[in-house]
């Protein structure tokens, strides 16, 4: 069975400081992992995805995530937060057959000027 | 702008009304999805279609009726809804089902308020 846990429901950072959003997953198979961002009153936008290639994945807007199998983690990072990064972030794991997607409960990121 | 377009973006309806949400994808995908996003709750999968065939119905009440006339269009017909059905309804599509590395792409959502 697959599941995903986002360890923080809310993260607050100052503009210009690093961002770390944590995600742990559980999967019986080699998973595909995703991060999505949702700005207020918008749909979910794909930030990046891991599908068993390089373990360090680069996404849009300067975000990246590292797949660590030994720690079953897929944390999202960004070196320097921007005000426009304030949004809800979702970590997602898919089943091995590619037809099931398991969403985390989301992490709300606040960026303080 | 995403490759998945949803209309209307906002809808207010009474409990006795009948309305529909529309979704169109321009990505050439074969699978389409309806999700419900309520405040303080995880994203809920409602329906999955693959090549216009419904492959999943997650115990959704019959007051929600999906329709997929072709692989580019997906509708969600609404009738006799309850106030607790007020939520953001998200349409999504993916290249196919049962595909390793399958990725879903979302529309902007339709905000539904039932009064």
GROMACS .gro file of C-alpha atoms in nm:
model
  228
    1UNK     CA    1   0.000   0.000   0.000
    2UNK     CA    2   0.108   0.355  -0.066
    3UNK     CA    3   0.072   0.659   0.157
    4UNK     CA    4   0.234   0.995   0.209
    5UNK     CA    5   0.283   1.208   0.520
    6UNK     CA    6   0.361   1.575   0.513
    7UNK     CA    7   0.526   1.639   0.845
    8UNK     CA    8   0.434   2.007   0.880
    9UNK     CA    9   0.089   2.152   0.820
   10UNK     CA   10   0.232   2.504   0.823
   11UNK     CA   11   0.578   2.649   0.758
   12UNK     CA   12   0.673   3.012   0.792
   13UNK     CA   13   0.998   3.158   0.655
   14UNK     CA   14   1.141   3.501   0.595
   15UNK     CA   15   1.188   3.623   0.241
   16UNK     CA   16   1.534   3.531   0.115
   17UNK     CA   17   1.583   3.240   0.358
   18UNK     CA   18   1.578   2.869   0.266
   19UNK     CA   19   1.259   2.668   0.240
   20UNK     CA   20   1.225   2.307   0.355
   21UNK     CA   21   0.894   2.122   0.322
   22UNK     CA   22   0.909   1.765   0.448
   23UNK     CA   23   0.743   1.460   0.301
   24UNK     CA   24   0.774   1.094   0.397
   25UNK     CA   25   0.619   0.819   0.191
   26UNK     CA   26   0.532   0.455   0.222
   27UNK     CA   27   0.533   0.233  -0.082
   28UNK     CA   28   0.554  -0.135  -0.152
   29UNK     CA   29   0.714  -0.067  -0.488
   30UNK     CA   30   0.950   0.181  -0.647
   31UNK     CA   31   0.732   0.487  -0.628
   32UNK     CA   32   0.681   0.788  -0.846
   33UNK     CA   33   0.674   1.100  -0.632
   34UNK     CA   34   0.548   1.448  -0.705
   35UNK     CA   35   0.522   1.792  -0.553
   36UNK     CA   36   0.237   2.022  -0.651
   37UNK     CA   37   0.177   2.384  -0.553
   38UNK     CA   38  -0.163   2.548  -0.513
   39UNK     CA   39  -0.186   2.924  -0.499
   40UNK     CA   40  -0.501   3.079  -0.352
   41UNK     CA   41  -0.808   3.021  -0.567
   42UNK     CA   42  -0.608   2.818  -0.818
   43UNK     CA   43  -0.571   2.456  -0.918
   44UNK     CA   44  -0.272   2.235  -0.843
   45UNK     CA   45   0.039   2.301  -1.052
   46UNK     CA   46   0.310   2.038  -1.096
   47UNK     CA   47   0.638   2.157  -0.943
   48UNK     CA   48   0.850   1.849  -1.004
   49UNK     CA   49   0.841   1.471  -1.020
   50UNK     CA   50   1.065   1.174  -0.947
   51UNK     CA   51   1.027   0.860  -1.155
   52UNK     CA   52   1.336   0.647  -1.073
   53UNK     CA   53   1.594   0.849  -1.263
   54UNK     CA   54   1.825   1.097  -1.084
   55UNK     CA   55   1.752   1.118  -0.712
   56UNK     CA   56   1.788   1.497  -0.707
   57UNK     CA   57   1.504   1.644  -0.907
   58UNK     CA   58   1.490   2.004  -1.018
   59UNK     CA   59   1.157   2.172  -1.070
   60UNK     CA   60   1.014   2.504  -1.164
   61UNK     CA   61   1.068   2.832  -0.978
   62UNK     CA   62   1.396   2.719  -0.822
   63UNK     CA   63   1.252   2.429  -0.624
   64UNK     CA   64   1.417   2.090  -0.600
   65UNK     CA   65   1.360   1.767  -0.412
   66UNK     CA   66   1.578   1.473  -0.323
   67UNK     CA   67   1.455   1.115  -0.321
   68UNK     CA   68   1.610   0.924  -0.029
   69UNK     CA   69   1.505   0.563  -0.036
   70UNK     CA   70   1.677   0.476   0.292
   71UNK     CA   71   1.481   0.747   0.471
   72UNK     CA   72   1.165   0.710   0.259
   73UNK     CA   73   1.167   1.085   0.218
   74UNK     CA   74   1.113   1.332  -0.064
   75UNK     CA   75   1.166   1.675   0.091
   76UNK     CA   76   1.114   1.991  -0.111
   77UNK     CA   77   1.371   2.270  -0.085
   78UNK     CA   78   1.446   2.612  -0.224
   79UNK     CA   79   1.757   2.814  -0.139
   80UNK     CA   80   1.584   3.150  -0.111
   81UNK     CA   81   1.214   3.209  -0.054
   82UNK     CA   82   1.024   3.466  -0.254
   83UNK     CA   83   0.696   3.629  -0.159
   84UNK     CA   84   0.532   3.460  -0.457
   85UNK     CA   85   0.615   3.117  -0.306
   86UNK     CA   86   0.343   3.162  -0.043
   87UNK     CA   87   0.098   2.882  -0.123
   88UNK     CA   88  -0.016   2.531  -0.029
   89UNK     CA   89   0.219   2.248  -0.127
   90UNK     CA   90   0.116   1.886  -0.176
   91UNK     CA   91   0.337   1.579  -0.182
   92UNK     CA   92   0.196   1.292  -0.388
   93UNK     CA   93   0.298   0.930  -0.437
   94UNK     CA   94   0.163   0.710  -0.712
   95UNK     CA   95   0.110   0.337  -0.708
   96UNK     CA   96   0.324   0.107  -0.914
   97UNK     CA   97   0.056   0.069  -1.178
   98UNK     CA   98   0.033   0.443  -1.229
   99UNK     CA   99  -0.339   0.467  -1.181
  100UNK     CA  100  -0.359   0.560  -0.815
  101UNK     CA  101  -0.238   0.885  -0.663
  102UNK     CA  102  -0.208   0.937  -0.289
  103UNK     CA  103  -0.207   1.296  -0.171
  104UNK     CA  104  -0.059   1.439   0.145
  105UNK     CA  105  -0.269   1.674   0.354
  106UNK     CA  106  -0.070   1.974   0.238
  107UNK     CA  107   0.176   2.223   0.387
  108UNK     CA  108   0.088   2.589   0.392
  109UNK     CA  109   0.392   2.806   0.329
  110UNK     CA  110   0.394   3.165   0.455
  111UNK     CA  111   0.671   3.400   0.346
  112UNK     CA  112   0.735   3.695   0.575
  113UNK     CA  113   0.864   4.016   0.415
  114UNK     CA  114  -0.250   2.880  -1.844
  115UNK     CA  115  -0.287   2.506  -1.800
  116UNK     CA  116  -0.376   2.244  -2.057
  117UNK     CA  117  -0.690   2.163  -1.861
  118UNK     CA  118  -0.972   2.416  -1.872
  119UNK     CA  119  -1.265   2.418  -1.633
  120UNK     CA  120  -1.589   2.616  -1.656
  121UNK     CA  121  -1.749   2.781  -1.478
  122UNK     CA  122  -1.485   2.898  -1.232
  123UNK     CA  123  -1.751   2.990  -0.978
  124UNK     CA  124  -2.102   2.853  -0.938
  125UNK     CA  125  -2.370   2.925  -0.681
  126UNK     CA  126  -2.670   2.695  -0.688
  127UNK     CA  127  -2.972   2.617  -0.478
  128UNK     CA  128  -3.035   2.273  -0.342
  129UNK     CA  129  -3.308   2.207  -0.598
  130UNK     CA  130  -3.112   2.327  -0.901
  131UNK     CA  131  -2.948   2.122  -1.174
  132UNK     CA  132  -2.616   2.244  -1.305
  133UNK     CA  133  -2.306   2.104  -1.472
  134UNK     CA  134  -1.934   2.155  -1.447
  135UNK     CA  135  -1.733   2.124  -1.765
  136UNK     CA  136  -1.373   2.021  -1.817
  137UNK     CA  137  -1.171   2.016  -2.139
  138UNK     CA  138  -0.814   1.900  -2.177
  139UNK     CA  139  -0.589   2.004  -2.465
  140UNK     CA  140  -0.304   1.765  -2.387
  141UNK     CA  141  -0.404   1.463  -2.591
  142UNK     CA  142  -0.448   1.257  -2.275
  143UNK     CA  143  -0.661   0.946  -2.242
  144UNK     CA  144  -0.750   0.959  -1.872
  145UNK     CA  145  -0.952   1.220  -1.686
  146UNK     CA  146  -1.039   1.266  -1.321
  147UNK     CA  147  -1.271   1.458  -1.089
  148UNK     CA  148  -1.143   1.549  -0.744
  149UNK     CA  149  -1.319   1.730  -0.459
  150UNK     CA  150  -1.123   1.965  -0.236
  151UNK     CA  151  -1.294   2.078   0.083
  152UNK     CA  152  -1.152   2.307   0.348
  153UNK     CA  153  -0.942   2.126   0.608
  154UNK     CA  154  -0.980   1.790   0.429
  155UNK     CA  155  -0.749   1.591   0.201
  156UNK     CA  156  -0.810   1.585  -0.171
  157UNK     CA  157  -1.081   1.329  -0.252
  158UNK     CA  158  -1.085   1.132  -0.576
  159UNK     CA  159  -1.440   1.113  -0.710
  160UNK     CA  160  -1.427   0.959  -1.058
  161UNK     CA  161  -1.172   0.829  -1.306
  162UNK     CA  162  -1.229   0.783  -1.678
  163UNK     CA  163  -1.002   0.607  -1.923
  164UNK     CA  164  -1.082   0.630  -2.294
  165UNK     CA  165  -1.434   0.748  -2.203
  166UNK     CA  166  -1.497   0.446  -1.980
  167UNK     CA  167  -1.553   0.502  -1.609
  168UNK     CA  168  -1.299   0.296  -1.420
  169UNK     CA  169  -1.346   0.426  -1.069
  170UNK     CA  170  -1.630   0.566  -0.865
  171UNK     CA  171  -1.524   0.628  -0.508
  172UNK     CA  172  -1.859   0.587  -0.331
  173UNK     CA  173  -1.977   0.921  -0.458
  174UNK     CA  174  -2.345   1.006  -0.394
  175UNK     CA  175  -2.572   0.973  -0.695
  176UNK     CA  176  -2.646   1.346  -0.687
  177UNK     CA  177  -2.310   1.373  -0.867
  178UNK     CA  178  -2.326   1.225  -1.217
  179UNK     CA  179  -2.018   1.225  -1.442
  180UNK     CA  180  -2.018   1.212  -1.819
  181UNK     CA  181  -1.725   1.163  -2.056
  182UNK     CA  182  -1.842   1.199  -2.418
  183UNK     CA  183  -1.488   1.180  -2.556
  184UNK     CA  184  -1.134   1.170  -2.423
  185UNK     CA  185  -1.104   1.551  -2.425
  186UNK     CA  186  -1.419   1.640  -2.234
  187UNK     CA  187  -1.551   1.555  -1.891
  188UNK     CA  188  -1.865   1.680  -1.723
  189UNK     CA  189  -1.995   1.663  -1.368
  190UNK     CA  190  -2.372   1.694  -1.355
  191UNK     CA  191  -2.507   1.822  -1.025
  192UNK     CA  192  -2.861   1.790  -0.889
  193UNK     CA  193  -3.027   1.824  -0.549
  194UNK     CA  194  -2.696   1.901  -0.380
  195UNK     CA  195  -2.647   1.966  -0.010
  196UNK     CA  196  -2.466   2.259   0.152
  197UNK     CA  197  -2.183   2.023   0.253
  198UNK     CA  198  -2.115   1.968  -0.117
  199UNK     CA  199  -1.977   2.322  -0.135
  200UNK     CA  200  -1.613   2.281  -0.233
  201UNK     CA  201  -1.354   2.329  -0.504
  202UNK     CA  202  -1.399   2.067  -0.776
  203UNK     CA  203  -1.082   1.992  -0.965
  204UNK     CA  204  -1.060   1.824  -1.301
  205UNK     CA  205  -0.735   1.655  -1.404
  206UNK     CA  206  -0.598   1.449  -1.688
  207UNK     CA  207  -0.308   1.214  -1.749
  208UNK     CA  208  -0.159   1.045  -2.052
  209UNK     CA  209  -0.312   0.711  -1.962
  210UNK     CA  210  -0.380   0.482  -1.673
  211UNK     CA  211  -0.150   0.196  -1.581
  212UNK     CA  212   0.154   0.387  -1.702
  213UNK     CA  213   0.474   0.397  -1.498
  214UNK     CA  214   0.553   0.755  -1.411
  215UNK     CA  215   0.199   0.860  -1.494
  216UNK     CA  216   0.153   1.229  -1.413
  217UNK     CA  217  -0.170   1.414  -1.357
  218UNK     CA  218  -0.229   1.773  -1.463
  219UNK     CA  219  -0.497   1.981  -1.298
  220UNK     CA  220  -0.732   2.251  -1.411
  221UNK     CA  221  -0.792   2.572  -1.218
  222UNK     CA  222  -1.097   2.428  -1.045
  223UNK     CA  223  -1.462   2.520  -1.015
  224UNK     CA  224  -1.571   2.678  -0.688
  225UNK     CA  225  -1.916   2.547  -0.600
  226UNK     CA  226  -2.137   2.703  -0.334
  227UNK     CA  227  -2.466   2.533  -0.250
  228UNK     CA  228  -2.718   2.757  -0.077
   0.00000   0.00000   0.00000
